[in-house]
Short mmCIF file of C-alpha atoms in Angstrom, two decimals:
data_model
loop_
_atom_site.label_atom_id
_atom_site.label_comp_id
_atom_site.label_asym_id
_atom_site.label_seq_id
_atom_site.Cartn_x
_atom_site.Cartn_y
_atom_site.Cartn_z
CA MET A 20 26.29 113.85 110.19
CA ALA A 21 28.11 111.80 107.52
CA LYS A 22 30.46 114.43 106.14
CA ARG A 23 31.42 115.34 109.69
CA ASN A 24 32.36 111.84 110.52
CA VAL A 25 34.67 111.82 107.16
CA SER A 26 35.97 114.84 108.12
CA LYS A 27 37.03 113.23 111.29
CA LEU A 28 38.09 110.25 109.84
CA ARG A 29 40.60 111.81 108.00
CA GLY A 30 41.74 113.54 110.59
CA TYR A 31 42.83 110.75 112.81
CA LEU A 32 44.22 109.06 109.25
CA ALA A 33 46.38 111.80 108.90
CA LEU A 34 47.50 111.94 112.20
CA LEU A 35 48.29 108.34 112.20
CA LEU A 36 50.40 108.73 109.11
CA VAL A 37 52.23 111.30 110.97
CA CYS A 38 52.94 109.32 113.85
CA PHE A 39 54.02 106.54 111.83
CA LEU A 40 56.66 108.61 109.50
CA TYR A 41 57.74 110.33 112.70
CA ALA A 42 58.61 106.83 114.42
CA VAL A 43 60.38 105.49 111.23
CA CYS A 44 62.16 109.15 111.08
CA ASP A 45 63.49 108.37 114.99
CA VAL A 46 65.35 105.34 113.76
CA VAL A 47 66.89 107.12 110.85
CA GLN A 48 67.80 109.76 112.92
CA ARG A 49 69.66 107.55 115.57
CA VAL A 50 71.19 104.87 113.27
CA VAL A 51 72.03 107.16 110.14
CA ILE A 52 71.77 110.95 110.57
CA SER A 53 73.59 111.24 114.20
CA PRO A 54 76.36 108.77 113.45
CA LEU A 55 76.70 110.72 110.11
CA VAL A 56 77.10 114.18 111.39
CA LYS A 57 79.72 112.81 113.70
CA LEU A 58 81.80 110.99 111.33
CA TYR A 59 81.67 114.49 108.64
CA PRO A 60 81.15 117.24 111.08
CA LYS A 61 81.80 119.63 108.03
CA ALA A 62 78.68 117.98 106.60
CA ARG A 63 76.62 119.02 109.62
CA ILE A 64 74.81 122.09 108.49
CA PRO A 65 73.71 120.54 104.90
CA VAL A 66 73.18 117.15 106.45
CA LEU A 67 70.68 118.42 108.96
CA GLY A 68 69.16 121.04 106.87
CA ARG A 69 67.96 118.45 104.46
CA TRP A 70 67.14 116.03 107.42
CA ILE A 71 64.92 118.76 109.30
CA ARG A 72 63.28 119.80 106.07
CA ALA A 73 62.40 116.41 104.91
CA MET A 74 60.64 116.09 108.72
CA ALA A 75 58.72 118.86 108.14
CA TYR A 76 57.36 117.92 105.01
CA PHE A 77 56.33 114.32 106.78
CA GLY A 78 54.73 116.47 109.30
CA THR A 79 52.34 118.51 106.99
CA ALA A 80 52.15 116.85 103.88
CA PRO A 81 49.76 114.08 105.69
CA LEU A 82 47.51 117.08 106.97
CA ARG A 83 47.51 118.62 103.91
CA SER A 84 46.46 115.51 101.48
CA VAL A 85 44.87 113.14 103.82
CA GLY A 86 43.15 115.65 106.19
CA GLY A 87 42.54 117.96 103.73
CA ALA A 88 44.11 121.21 105.83
CA SER A 89 44.80 124.13 103.68
CA LEU A 90 48.59 125.15 105.26
CA GLN A 91 50.75 128.27 103.46
CA PHE A 92 54.36 127.95 104.07
CA PRO A 93 56.65 130.88 104.76
CA PRO A 94 58.97 132.32 101.96
CA GLN A 95 62.58 131.19 102.56
CA VAL A 96 63.93 134.71 103.38
CA VAL A 97 66.25 133.72 106.30
CA PRO A 98 69.83 132.99 105.13
CA CYS A 99 71.53 130.08 106.94
CA ALA A 100 74.37 132.10 108.48
CA PRO A 101 75.39 133.46 111.81
CA GLY A 102 73.68 136.61 113.41
CA LYS A 103 70.07 135.92 112.09
CA LEU A 104 67.48 135.91 114.50
CA ILE A 105 63.75 134.71 113.34
CA LEU A 106 60.87 135.91 115.66
CA MET A 107 57.38 134.48 115.45
CA ASN A 108 54.35 134.42 116.92
CA HIS A 109 52.95 131.03 118.26
CA GLN A 110 49.55 129.41 118.04
CA SER A 111 50.19 125.64 117.08
CA VAL A 112 52.61 123.04 117.05
CA ILE A 113 52.74 123.26 113.35
CA ASP A 114 54.73 126.85 114.20
CA ILE A 115 57.77 124.87 114.49
CA LEU A 116 57.87 123.17 110.80
CA LEU A 117 56.99 126.59 109.69
CA VAL A 118 60.08 128.17 111.41
CA VAL A 119 61.91 125.22 109.78
CA LYS A 120 60.81 126.35 106.16
CA SER A 121 61.73 129.85 106.36
CA VAL A 122 65.48 128.79 106.39
CA ALA A 123 67.11 128.51 103.05
CA TYR A 124 69.68 125.59 102.66
CA GLY A 125 70.05 125.08 106.64
CA TYR A 126 68.13 125.12 109.56
CA PRO A 127 67.75 126.93 112.42
CA ARG A 128 68.33 126.44 116.19
CA ILE A 129 64.94 126.70 117.97
CA VAL A 130 64.77 127.91 121.80
CA THR A 131 62.92 125.10 123.40
CA ARG A 132 61.50 124.42 126.64
CA ALA A 133 63.81 122.14 128.70
CA ARG A 134 60.92 119.23 129.05
CA TYR A 135 61.11 118.64 125.64
CA GLY A 136 64.62 117.43 126.05
CA ARG A 137 63.67 114.36 128.01
CA PHE A 138 61.52 111.11 127.22
CA ILE A 139 59.98 112.46 123.78
CA PRO A 140 60.29 110.00 121.16
CA LEU A 141 62.09 111.53 118.70
CA ILE A 142 61.74 115.38 119.52
CA SER A 143 64.02 114.85 122.69
CA HIS A 144 67.00 113.21 120.64
CA LEU A 145 66.18 116.09 117.86
CA VAL A 146 66.68 119.03 120.68
CA ARG A 147 70.15 117.28 121.63
CA LEU A 148 71.31 116.62 117.74
CA TYR A 149 70.69 120.07 116.72
CA GLN A 150 71.43 121.78 119.87
CA TYR A 151 68.79 123.83 120.79
CA PRO A 152 69.21 125.94 123.62
CA THR A 153 66.59 125.34 126.41
CA VAL A 154 64.88 127.11 128.81
CA ASP A 155 62.87 126.12 132.08
CA PRO A 156 60.27 128.76 133.14
CA THR A 157 59.13 126.60 136.14
CA ALA A 158 62.73 126.60 137.72
CA ASN A 159 64.04 128.73 140.83
CA PRO A 160 65.05 132.34 139.83
CA ARG A 161 68.70 131.72 140.08
CA GLU A 162 68.20 128.80 137.55
CA VAL A 163 66.36 130.90 135.01
CA LEU A 164 69.13 133.34 135.04
CA LYS A 165 71.62 131.05 134.74
CA MET A 166 69.79 129.52 131.36
CA ALA A 167 68.77 132.89 130.15
CA ARG A 168 72.58 133.55 130.17
CA ALA A 169 73.76 130.18 128.58
CA MET A 170 71.09 130.70 126.01
CA SER A 171 72.51 134.17 125.19
CA GLN A 172 76.23 132.89 124.61
CA GLU A 173 74.83 130.03 122.61
CA ALA A 174 72.80 132.37 120.66
CA ARG A 175 75.87 134.90 119.99
CA ASP A 176 78.02 132.03 118.85
CA SER A 177 75.52 129.86 116.85
CA ASP A 178 76.84 129.73 113.26
CA VAL A 179 72.90 129.20 112.28
CA PRO A 180 70.04 131.47 112.26
CA ILE A 181 68.41 131.52 116.13
CA ALA A 182 64.37 131.18 116.12
CA ILE A 183 62.26 132.17 119.10
CA PHE A 184 58.66 132.42 119.73
CA PRO A 185 58.75 135.64 122.18
CA GLU A 186 55.13 134.95 123.26
CA GLY A 187 57.21 131.80 125.15
CA THR A 188 53.74 129.60 124.58
CA ARG A 189 50.91 129.14 122.48
CA THR A 190 47.86 131.56 122.66
CA LYS A 191 44.59 130.54 123.72
CA ASP A 192 42.64 133.10 121.91
CA GLY A 193 44.37 133.93 118.69
CA GLU A 194 46.10 137.08 119.66
CA ILE A 195 49.28 138.36 120.30
CA GLY A 196 50.37 137.42 123.59
CA SER A 197 52.82 139.51 126.19
CA PHE A 198 56.24 138.84 125.27
CA ARG A 199 58.58 137.09 127.79
CA LYS A 200 61.39 139.60 127.61
CA ARG A 201 64.21 138.90 129.59
CA GLY A 202 65.37 136.10 127.45
CA LEU A 203 64.82 137.84 123.96
CA ALA A 204 66.64 140.97 125.63
CA LYS A 205 69.19 138.52 126.98
CA VAL A 206 69.98 137.31 122.92
CA LEU A 207 69.49 140.95 121.66
CA LYS A 208 72.21 142.09 123.90
CA GLY A 209 74.38 139.24 122.80
CA ARG A 210 75.45 140.77 119.30
CA PRO A 211 73.99 142.57 116.35
CA TRP A 212 71.39 141.10 114.76
CA THR A 213 69.57 140.64 111.29
CA VAL A 214 65.70 139.96 112.92
CA TYR A 215 63.15 138.45 110.74
CA VAL A 216 59.61 138.67 111.92
CA PHE A 217 56.87 136.17 110.86
CA VAL A 218 53.23 136.22 111.87
CA VAL A 219 51.16 132.99 111.43
CA ASP A 220 47.74 133.02 111.67
CA GLY A 221 44.61 130.33 111.49
CA TYR A 222 46.46 127.76 113.81
CA TRP A 223 45.35 128.75 117.32
CA GLU A 224 42.36 126.07 117.37
CA LYS A 225 44.43 123.01 116.54
CA SER A 226 47.13 124.43 119.01
CA HIS A 227 47.42 120.70 120.20
CA VAL A 228 48.02 117.43 118.61
CA LYS A 229 44.75 115.56 119.69
CA ASP A 230 43.07 119.11 118.13
CA PHE A 231 44.08 117.15 114.70
CA LEU A 232 41.55 114.71 115.37
CA ALA A 233 38.68 117.50 114.48
CA ASP A 234 37.73 118.51 111.17
CA LEU A 235 41.21 119.56 109.90
CA SER A 236 39.67 120.68 106.54
CA ALA A 237 38.75 123.60 108.48
CA LEU A 238 42.19 124.38 109.31
CA ASP A 239 42.90 127.40 107.02
CA GLY A 240 46.63 128.34 108.27
CA ARG A 241 48.59 131.51 106.83
CA VAL A 242 51.98 132.74 107.48
CA GLU A 243 53.56 135.86 106.33
CA HIS A 244 56.80 137.45 106.14
CA ALA A 245 56.34 140.66 108.39
CA ALA A 246 59.68 142.45 108.29
CA THR A 247 62.92 142.50 108.51
CA LEU A 248 64.76 144.66 111.12
CA GLU A 249 68.53 145.39 111.95
CA TRP A 250 69.51 145.19 115.38
CA THR A 251 73.02 146.90 115.52
CA ASP A 252 73.73 148.25 118.67
CA PRO A 253 73.54 145.17 121.54
CA ASP A 254 74.80 147.95 124.31
CA ALA A 255 71.53 149.69 123.74
CA ASP A 256 68.36 149.14 125.72
CA PRO A 257 66.39 146.30 123.92
CA GLY A 258 62.80 147.08 125.39
CA PRO A 259 61.92 149.75 122.76
CA PHE A 260 63.04 147.22 119.80
CA ILE A 261 60.73 144.23 121.43
CA THR A 262 57.93 146.60 121.86
CA LYS A 263 58.38 147.52 117.94
CA VAL A 264 58.36 143.59 117.23
CA ARG A 265 55.29 143.42 119.34
CA ASP A 266 53.64 146.00 117.32
CA ILE A 267 54.61 144.71 113.88
CA MET A 268 53.14 141.30 114.31
CA SER A 269 49.94 142.68 116.12
CA GLU A 270 49.42 145.08 112.96
CA ARG A 271 50.28 142.40 110.52
CA LEU A 272 48.16 139.76 112.18
CA THR A 273 44.99 142.06 111.68
CA GLU A 274 46.00 142.70 108.09
CA MET A 275 45.99 139.37 107.52
CA ARG A 276 42.46 139.04 109.49
CA SER A 277 40.94 141.95 107.51
CA ASN A 278 42.15 140.48 104.02
CA SER A 279 40.78 137.18 104.64
CA THR A 280 37.26 138.63 105.80
CA PRO A 281 34.74 137.83 102.62
CA ALA A 282 33.38 140.58 101.28
CA PRO A 283 29.62 141.45 102.19
#
């Protein structure tokens, strides 16, 4: 009982520290970072790249050092360049920080739900500052189609990598969910892509911030670079390619779990 209470206290302290650091980041982002990239637009990518990596550190370091969580980070195999597409399964809010860490010397533009662009401290301003493409699955069909077209154009013209969670929402059971194919198909048909496929596991029981208040020391998060694929023909049917990506994710997730199972 005492050990469980200590673990819970560590979870509270870790979350409080993250909240404090992000409150400071919100002020710094609005007062320093945003004006800086407006004054020096040519420095936008290096400045925003360093800033987002700093925020990823502030969001993960307390979970490890204070909360006792085991977090694995992805290899930085994604160049910060046009025509790079990152696809990752979605288990937790931490996945966003992992996507950030997969890009070398820059940052990705992450396809984000429109509701995160309004009234959320730090996050809403970050969505605008980093020009994240937004989607709203609750909109009427005409608006959804309009957003998908806009997202496709933004992705095609982006000078930094685009990141998408193809499932569209966090998994409830840890498995690879069904892909929301329409938006991803629009992006694939916009241009040729080098596609980087990542698989995460171990986070799905901590899918929301409130879940961090439980025993963080039990969190054993893993992430692997599963494949690099070339999408060379935007005029082709993206359906088989999307199916292939999902199959790769499912197979790698099975391998990761098999490799982490203790021998009898």
